[in-house]
Amino acid sequence: MRSVVITGTSTGIGWGTAKVLIGNGFRVFGSVRKVTDAERLAAEFGPHFVPLVFDVTDEAAVKAAAGQVRGALAGEKLFGLVNNAGVAVAGPLLELPIEEFRRQIEINLIGVVITTQAFAPLLGVDRQLTGSSGRIVNIGSVGGRNAVPFLSPYNASKFAMEGLSESLRRELLPFGVDVIVIGPGAVATPIWGKAEQIDVTPYRDTPYAVPLERLRNYMLGMGKKGLPPERVGEVVLLALTAPKPKVRYAVSPQPLQDFIARTFPRRFVDRMIGGRLGLLPARG
């Protein structure tokens, strides 16, 4: 049975990917931070789901989980690692507490480095293991190609993910381990629904009060119209199994808008986004 490790499986894309892979005959080792989530998912998915309890920023816990997976593989290589766990920190960069920016990078970027270092030997860097080399699938974002105001910490982490993945893919060429990025647009997951929790009161007396409220409402609307997480799971399945996978897959509920943001002149896109959020200076 082919085995894949997925980080952040309690909800959202991680949950949807686990569901799709298990439905296609995979064994999934899924990371969660809470024992209650581990028990819930084990009951939901059955014996082909093996919970791993760790926080991606806890290097010792991640290494211990990699040892657990190595023991279960019994000398065979891991088929895939899906780096999915992440959060989205929002707020105007000039007003944002540094610890919040640091938390964003620790989870979304350094966490990926920690898990990759821990599980890469099982994918084929350890040449003593048997079987074909595995693949790493990094869950990026449309926000890794096009940045939005007030999400600079998140955008920074996802832009960095693109560069990290490209460099790592080339570093792993000697081992036959591929690295693929998936850049989803809006997905019906808690990371979008949590936009309602964005506290705009600290910025009430700043020029950002109205634009922040507009962004929060936009994110809530997009979350309701977002893709089901299983749709992203299907693209992960493709990235893991295609004979000649692309280096990057985009999956979005609004491909035209993403195309405009990606291909039109950047100053034009600045004005388009600024006008929608109310960030353009008043004409005197």
Tab-separated table of C-alpha atoms in Angstrom:
chain	number	residue	atom	x	y	z
A	1	MET	CA	0.000	0.000	0.000
A	2	ARG	CA	1.321	3.448	-0.958
A	3	SER	CA	1.806	5.710	2.056
A	4	VAL	CA	1.653	9.513	2.211
A	5	VAL	CA	2.238	11.962	5.057
A	6	ILE	CA	-0.062	15.020	5.124
A	7	THR	CA	0.377	17.852	7.604
A	8	GLY	CA	-2.628	19.718	8.961
A	9	THR	CA	-5.396	17.188	8.367
A	10	SER	CA	-7.896	18.252	11.022
A	11	THR	CA	-9.897	20.416	8.592
A	12	GLY	CA	-9.817	22.021	5.161
A	13	ILE	CA	-7.424	21.029	2.397
A	14	GLY	CA	-5.572	18.528	4.574
A	15	TRP	CA	-8.817	16.781	5.497
A	16	GLY	CA	-10.033	16.816	1.884
A	17	THR	CA	-6.725	15.433	0.617
A	18	ALA	CA	-6.738	12.647	3.186
A	19	LYS	CA	-10.283	11.740	2.152
A	20	VAL	CA	-9.386	11.597	-1.551
A	21	LEU	CA	-6.163	9.623	-1.075
A	22	ILE	CA	-7.721	7.072	1.267
A	23	GLY	CA	-10.575	6.679	-1.221
A	24	ASN	CA	-7.960	5.827	-3.838
A	25	GLY	CA	-6.270	3.122	-1.811
A	26	PHE	CA	-3.559	5.076	-0.004
A	27	ARG	CA	-2.545	4.854	3.603
A	28	VAL	CA	-2.394	8.373	5.057
A	29	PHE	CA	-0.296	9.460	8.009
A	30	GLY	CA	-2.033	12.701	8.942
A	31	SER	CA	-0.717	15.285	11.372
A	32	VAL	CA	-2.948	17.065	13.881
A	33	ARG	CA	-2.150	19.134	16.972
A	34	LYS	CA	-4.869	17.754	19.242
A	35	VAL	CA	-5.458	14.198	20.410
A	36	THR	CA	-9.212	14.755	20.081
A	37	ASP	CA	-8.753	15.492	16.354
A	38	ALA	CA	-6.608	12.377	15.987
A	39	GLU	CA	-9.351	10.245	17.517
A	40	ARG	CA	-12.078	11.901	15.424
A	41	LEU	CA	-10.246	11.407	12.127
A	42	ALA	CA	-9.255	7.822	12.940
A	43	ALA	CA	-12.927	7.040	13.538
A	44	GLU	CA	-14.002	8.894	10.383
A	45	PHE	CA	-11.424	7.501	7.951
A	46	GLY	CA	-10.834	4.048	9.386
A	47	PRO	CA	-7.701	1.887	9.501
A	48	HIS	CA	-6.034	3.495	6.481
A	49	PHE	CA	-5.637	6.748	8.427
A	50	VAL	CA	-2.816	6.855	10.975
A	51	PRO	CA	-2.783	10.052	13.087
A	52	LEU	CA	0.461	11.789	13.955
A	53	VAL	CA	0.183	14.305	16.801
A	54	PHE	CA	2.606	17.198	16.382
A	55	ASP	CA	2.903	20.912	15.711
A	56	VAL	CA	4.960	21.588	12.573
A	57	THR	CA	7.070	24.129	14.477
A	58	ASP	CA	8.106	21.530	17.096
A	59	GLU	CA	11.238	20.010	15.582
A	60	ALA	CA	11.606	17.237	18.157
A	61	ALA	CA	7.965	16.143	17.811
A	62	VAL	CA	8.207	16.109	14.012
A	63	LYS	CA	11.372	14.005	14.119
A	64	ALA	CA	9.669	11.583	16.505
A	65	ALA	CA	6.727	11.278	14.091
A	66	ALA	CA	9.141	10.588	11.220
A	67	GLY	CA	10.592	7.758	13.295
A	68	GLN	CA	7.092	6.389	13.811
A	69	VAL	CA	6.439	6.458	10.066
A	70	ARG	CA	9.815	4.849	9.320
A	71	GLY	CA	8.917	1.968	11.603
A	72	ALA	CA	5.540	1.493	9.907
A	73	LEU	CA	7.130	1.506	6.437
A	74	ALA	CA	9.429	-1.359	7.440
A	75	GLY	CA	12.257	-0.516	5.046
A	76	GLU	CA	10.166	0.847	2.179
A	77	LYS	CA	10.137	4.414	0.888
A	78	LEU	CA	7.400	6.924	1.594
A	79	PHE	CA	5.295	7.646	-1.504
A	80	GLY	CA	4.656	11.304	-0.730
A	81	LEU	CA	4.821	14.212	1.695
A	82	VAL	CA	2.111	16.886	1.479
A	83	ASN	CA	3.103	20.073	3.311
A	84	ASN	CA	-0.275	21.635	3.974
A	85	ALA	CA	-0.410	22.935	7.561
A	86	GLY	CA	-0.693	26.710	7.716
A	87	VAL	CA	-2.420	29.810	9.019
A	88	ALA	CA	-3.255	33.262	7.657
A	89	VAL	CA	-2.285	36.339	9.674
A	90	ALA	CA	-4.009	39.572	8.637
A	91	GLY	CA	-3.502	43.246	9.366
A	92	PRO	CA	-1.780	46.375	8.028
A	93	LEU	CA	1.958	45.710	7.962
A	94	LEU	CA	2.829	49.065	9.545
A	95	GLU	CA	0.591	48.326	12.532
A	96	LEU	CA	1.096	44.562	12.846
A	97	PRO	CA	2.805	43.226	16.002
A	98	ILE	CA	6.144	41.670	15.046
A	99	GLU	CA	5.313	38.495	16.976
A	100	GLU	CA	2.317	37.933	14.691
A	101	PHE	CA	4.458	38.260	11.569
A	102	ARG	CA	7.008	35.903	13.110
A	103	ARG	CA	4.291	33.368	13.967
A	104	GLN	CA	3.136	33.401	10.339
A	105	ILE	CA	6.601	32.622	9.002
A	106	GLU	CA	7.313	30.029	11.695
A	107	ILE	CA	4.234	27.992	10.805
A	108	ASN	CA	3.905	28.444	7.044
A	109	LEU	CA	7.563	28.415	6.059
A	110	ILE	CA	9.886	27.161	8.780
A	111	GLY	CA	7.355	24.429	9.558
A	112	VAL	CA	7.693	23.244	5.958
A	113	VAL	CA	11.480	23.129	6.324
A	114	ILE	CA	11.203	21.152	9.567
A	115	THR	CA	8.838	18.541	8.129
A	116	THR	CA	10.779	18.292	4.872
A	117	GLN	CA	14.066	17.696	6.673
A	118	ALA	CA	12.447	15.057	8.877
A	119	PHE	CA	10.664	13.091	6.142
A	120	ALA	CA	12.983	13.549	3.131
A	121	PRO	CA	15.121	10.518	4.069
A	122	LEU	CA	11.993	8.343	3.866
A	123	LEU	CA	11.170	9.691	0.395
A	124	GLY	CA	14.452	8.423	-1.042
A	125	VAL	CA	17.299	10.492	0.348
A	126	ASP	CA	18.095	7.432	2.457
A	127	ARG	CA	19.318	5.108	-0.292
A	128	GLN	CA	19.049	2.023	1.916
A	129	LEU	CA	15.256	2.047	1.649
A	130	THR	CA	13.546	0.031	-1.068
A	131	GLY	CA	11.088	1.159	-3.744
A	132	SER	CA	10.745	4.183	-5.977
A	133	SER	CA	11.527	7.671	-4.706
A	134	GLY	CA	8.569	9.700	-3.464
A	135	ARG	CA	7.352	13.234	-4.135
A	136	ILE	CA	6.862	16.359	-2.058
A	137	VAL	CA	3.711	18.383	-2.683
A	138	ASN	CA	3.764	21.847	-1.155
A	139	ILE	CA	0.414	23.563	-0.771
A	140	GLY	CA	1.010	27.135	-1.857
A	141	SER	CA	-1.676	29.634	-2.784
A	142	VAL	CA	-2.881	32.032	-5.430
A	143	GLY	CA	-1.469	34.423	-2.820
A	144	GLY	CA	1.986	33.122	-3.691
A	145	ARG	CA	1.734	34.806	-7.090
A	146	ASN	CA	-0.512	37.816	-6.390
A	147	ALA	CA	-0.425	39.722	-3.093
A	148	VAL	CA	-3.406	41.338	-1.390
A	149	PRO	CA	-3.332	44.295	1.012
A	150	PHE	CA	-3.440	43.409	4.714
A	151	LEU	CA	-2.299	39.831	4.074
A	152	SER	CA	1.393	40.614	3.659
A	153	PRO	CA	2.528	38.026	6.262
A	154	TYR	CA	0.556	35.289	4.502
A	155	ASN	CA	1.620	36.446	1.041
A	156	ALA	CA	5.258	36.606	2.155
A	157	SER	CA	5.080	33.006	3.380
A	158	LYS	CA	3.472	31.770	0.165
A	159	PHE	CA	5.791	33.709	-2.166
A	160	ALA	CA	8.669	32.199	-0.194
A	161	MET	CA	7.132	28.747	-0.589
A	162	GLU	CA	7.401	29.114	-4.378
A	163	GLY	CA	11.116	29.917	-4.233
A	164	LEU	CA	11.836	27.280	-1.605
A	165	SER	CA	10.086	24.614	-3.693
A	166	GLU	CA	11.969	25.474	-6.874
A	167	SER	CA	15.335	25.446	-5.160
A	168	LEU	CA	14.557	22.233	-3.273
A	169	ARG	CA	13.345	20.474	-6.428
A	170	ARG	CA	16.746	21.048	-7.996
A	171	GLU	CA	18.631	20.040	-4.853
A	172	LEU	CA	16.775	16.717	-4.774
A	173	LEU	CA	17.508	15.786	-8.395
A	174	PRO	CA	20.261	13.310	-7.359
A	175	PHE	CA	17.730	11.359	-5.306
A	176	GLY	CA	14.852	11.319	-7.805
A	177	VAL	CA	12.563	13.116	-5.326
A	178	ASP	CA	10.285	15.583	-7.116
A	179	VAL	CA	8.824	18.763	-5.591
A	180	ILE	CA	5.496	20.124	-6.848
A	181	VAL	CA	3.538	23.202	-5.798
A	182	ILE	CA	-0.249	23.433	-5.797
A	183	GLY	CA	-1.614	26.976	-5.696
A	184	PRO	CA	-5.291	26.971	-4.718
A	185	GLY	CA	-7.564	29.975	-4.882
A	186	ALA	CA	-10.448	30.314	-2.455
A	187	VAL	CA	-11.408	27.007	-0.838
A	188	ALA	CA	-14.353	26.453	1.481
A	189	THR	CA	-12.134	25.949	4.533
A	190	PRO	CA	-11.877	27.450	8.037
A	191	ILE	CA	-8.890	29.597	6.995
A	192	TRP	CA	-11.356	31.704	4.942
A	193	GLY	CA	-14.176	31.496	7.450
A	194	LYS	CA	-11.867	32.854	10.147
A	195	ALA	CA	-11.889	36.183	8.320
A	196	GLU	CA	-14.877	36.975	10.541
A	197	GLN	CA	-12.505	36.866	13.500
A	198	ILE	CA	-10.224	39.580	12.116
A	199	ASP	CA	-10.320	42.325	14.728
A	200	VAL	CA	-10.414	45.695	12.995
A	201	THR	CA	-10.873	47.726	16.185
A	202	PRO	CA	-7.128	48.415	16.672
A	203	TYR	CA	-7.176	50.158	13.292
A	204	ARG	CA	-10.446	52.063	13.752
A	205	ASP	CA	-8.680	55.427	13.897
A	206	THR	CA	-6.365	54.725	10.966
A	207	PRO	CA	-6.897	55.103	7.199
A	208	TYR	CA	-7.234	51.313	7.076
A	209	ALA	CA	-10.517	50.914	8.966
A	210	VAL	CA	-12.869	50.865	5.953
A	211	PRO	CA	-10.538	48.927	3.597
A	212	LEU	CA	-10.007	46.242	6.258
A	213	GLU	CA	-13.745	45.828	6.716
A	214	ARG	CA	-14.164	45.492	2.957
A	215	LEU	CA	-11.411	42.872	2.777
A	216	ARG	CA	-12.965	40.900	5.615
A	217	ASN	CA	-16.345	40.846	3.881
A	218	TYR	CA	-14.714	39.869	0.587
A	219	MET	CA	-12.881	36.945	2.199
A	220	LEU	CA	-16.055	35.733	3.901
A	221	GLY	CA	-17.890	35.841	0.573
A	222	MET	CA	-15.114	34.007	-1.246
A	223	GLY	CA	-14.986	31.349	1.444
A	224	LYS	CA	-18.674	30.609	0.942
A	225	LYS	CA	-18.179	30.336	-2.837
A	226	GLY	CA	-14.849	28.534	-2.588
A	227	LEU	CA	-13.937	25.146	-3.985
A	228	PRO	CA	-14.641	22.071	-1.867
A	229	PRO	CA	-11.394	20.898	-0.240
A	230	GLU	CA	-11.738	17.531	-1.967
A	231	ARG	CA	-11.179	19.327	-5.291
A	232	VAL	CA	-7.706	20.315	-4.138
A	233	GLY	CA	-7.238	16.754	-2.887
A	234	GLU	CA	-7.860	15.503	-6.412
A	235	VAL	CA	-5.098	17.762	-7.718
A	236	VAL	CA	-2.772	16.471	-4.991
A	237	LEU	CA	-3.565	12.939	-6.153
A	238	LEU	CA	-2.664	13.942	-9.704
A	239	ALA	CA	0.590	15.568	-8.571
A	240	LEU	CA	1.558	12.430	-6.673
A	241	THR	CA	0.722	9.916	-9.395
A	242	ALA	CA	1.093	11.569	-12.830
A	243	PRO	CA	3.948	9.981	-14.827
A	244	LYS	CA	5.209	13.452	-15.791
A	245	PRO	CA	3.735	15.952	-13.325
A	246	LYS	CA	3.857	19.696	-13.792
A	247	VAL	CA	6.034	21.663	-11.388
A	248	ARG	CA	2.980	23.700	-10.366
A	249	TYR	CA	-0.785	23.257	-10.512
A	250	ALA	CA	-3.289	26.072	-10.064
A	251	VAL	CA	-6.854	25.350	-8.965
A	252	SER	CA	-9.249	28.233	-8.446
A	253	PRO	CA	-12.979	29.052	-8.515
A	254	GLN	CA	-12.222	32.321	-10.337
A	255	PRO	CA	-9.577	31.611	-13.006
A	256	LEU	CA	-10.338	34.760	-15.023
A	257	GLN	CA	-9.717	37.071	-12.073
A	258	ASP	CA	-6.517	35.205	-11.250
A	259	PHE	CA	-5.404	35.511	-14.885
A	260	ILE	CA	-5.973	39.288	-14.820
A	261	ALA	CA	-4.046	39.687	-11.574
A	262	ARG	CA	-1.197	37.552	-12.922
A	263	THR	CA	-0.826	38.986	-16.424
A	264	PHE	CA	-2.035	42.591	-16.468
A	265	PRO	CA	0.415	45.417	-15.676
A	266	ARG	CA	1.093	45.559	-11.958
A	267	ARG	CA	0.192	49.249	-11.666
A	268	PHE	CA	-3.165	48.509	-13.258
A	269	VAL	CA	-3.791	45.717	-10.759
A	270	ASP	CA	-2.727	48.066	-7.931
A	271	ARG	CA	-5.407	50.538	-8.955
A	272	MET	CA	-8.004	47.831	-9.455
A	273	ILE	CA	-7.465	46.388	-5.961
A	274	GLY	CA	-7.055	49.819	-4.405
A	275	GLY	CA	-10.300	51.013	-5.911
A	276	ARG	CA	-12.205	47.957	-4.728
A	277	LEU	CA	-10.965	48.308	-1.154
A	278	GLY	CA	-11.028	52.084	-0.955
A	279	LEU	CA	-7.265	52.543	-0.749
A	280	LEU	CA	-6.829	55.069	-3.546
A	281	PRO	CA	-6.112	58.661	-2.495
A	282	ALA	CA	-8.994	61.090	-2.831
A	283	ARG	CA	-8.908	63.268	-5.896
A	284	GLY	CA	-8.506	66.866	-4.906
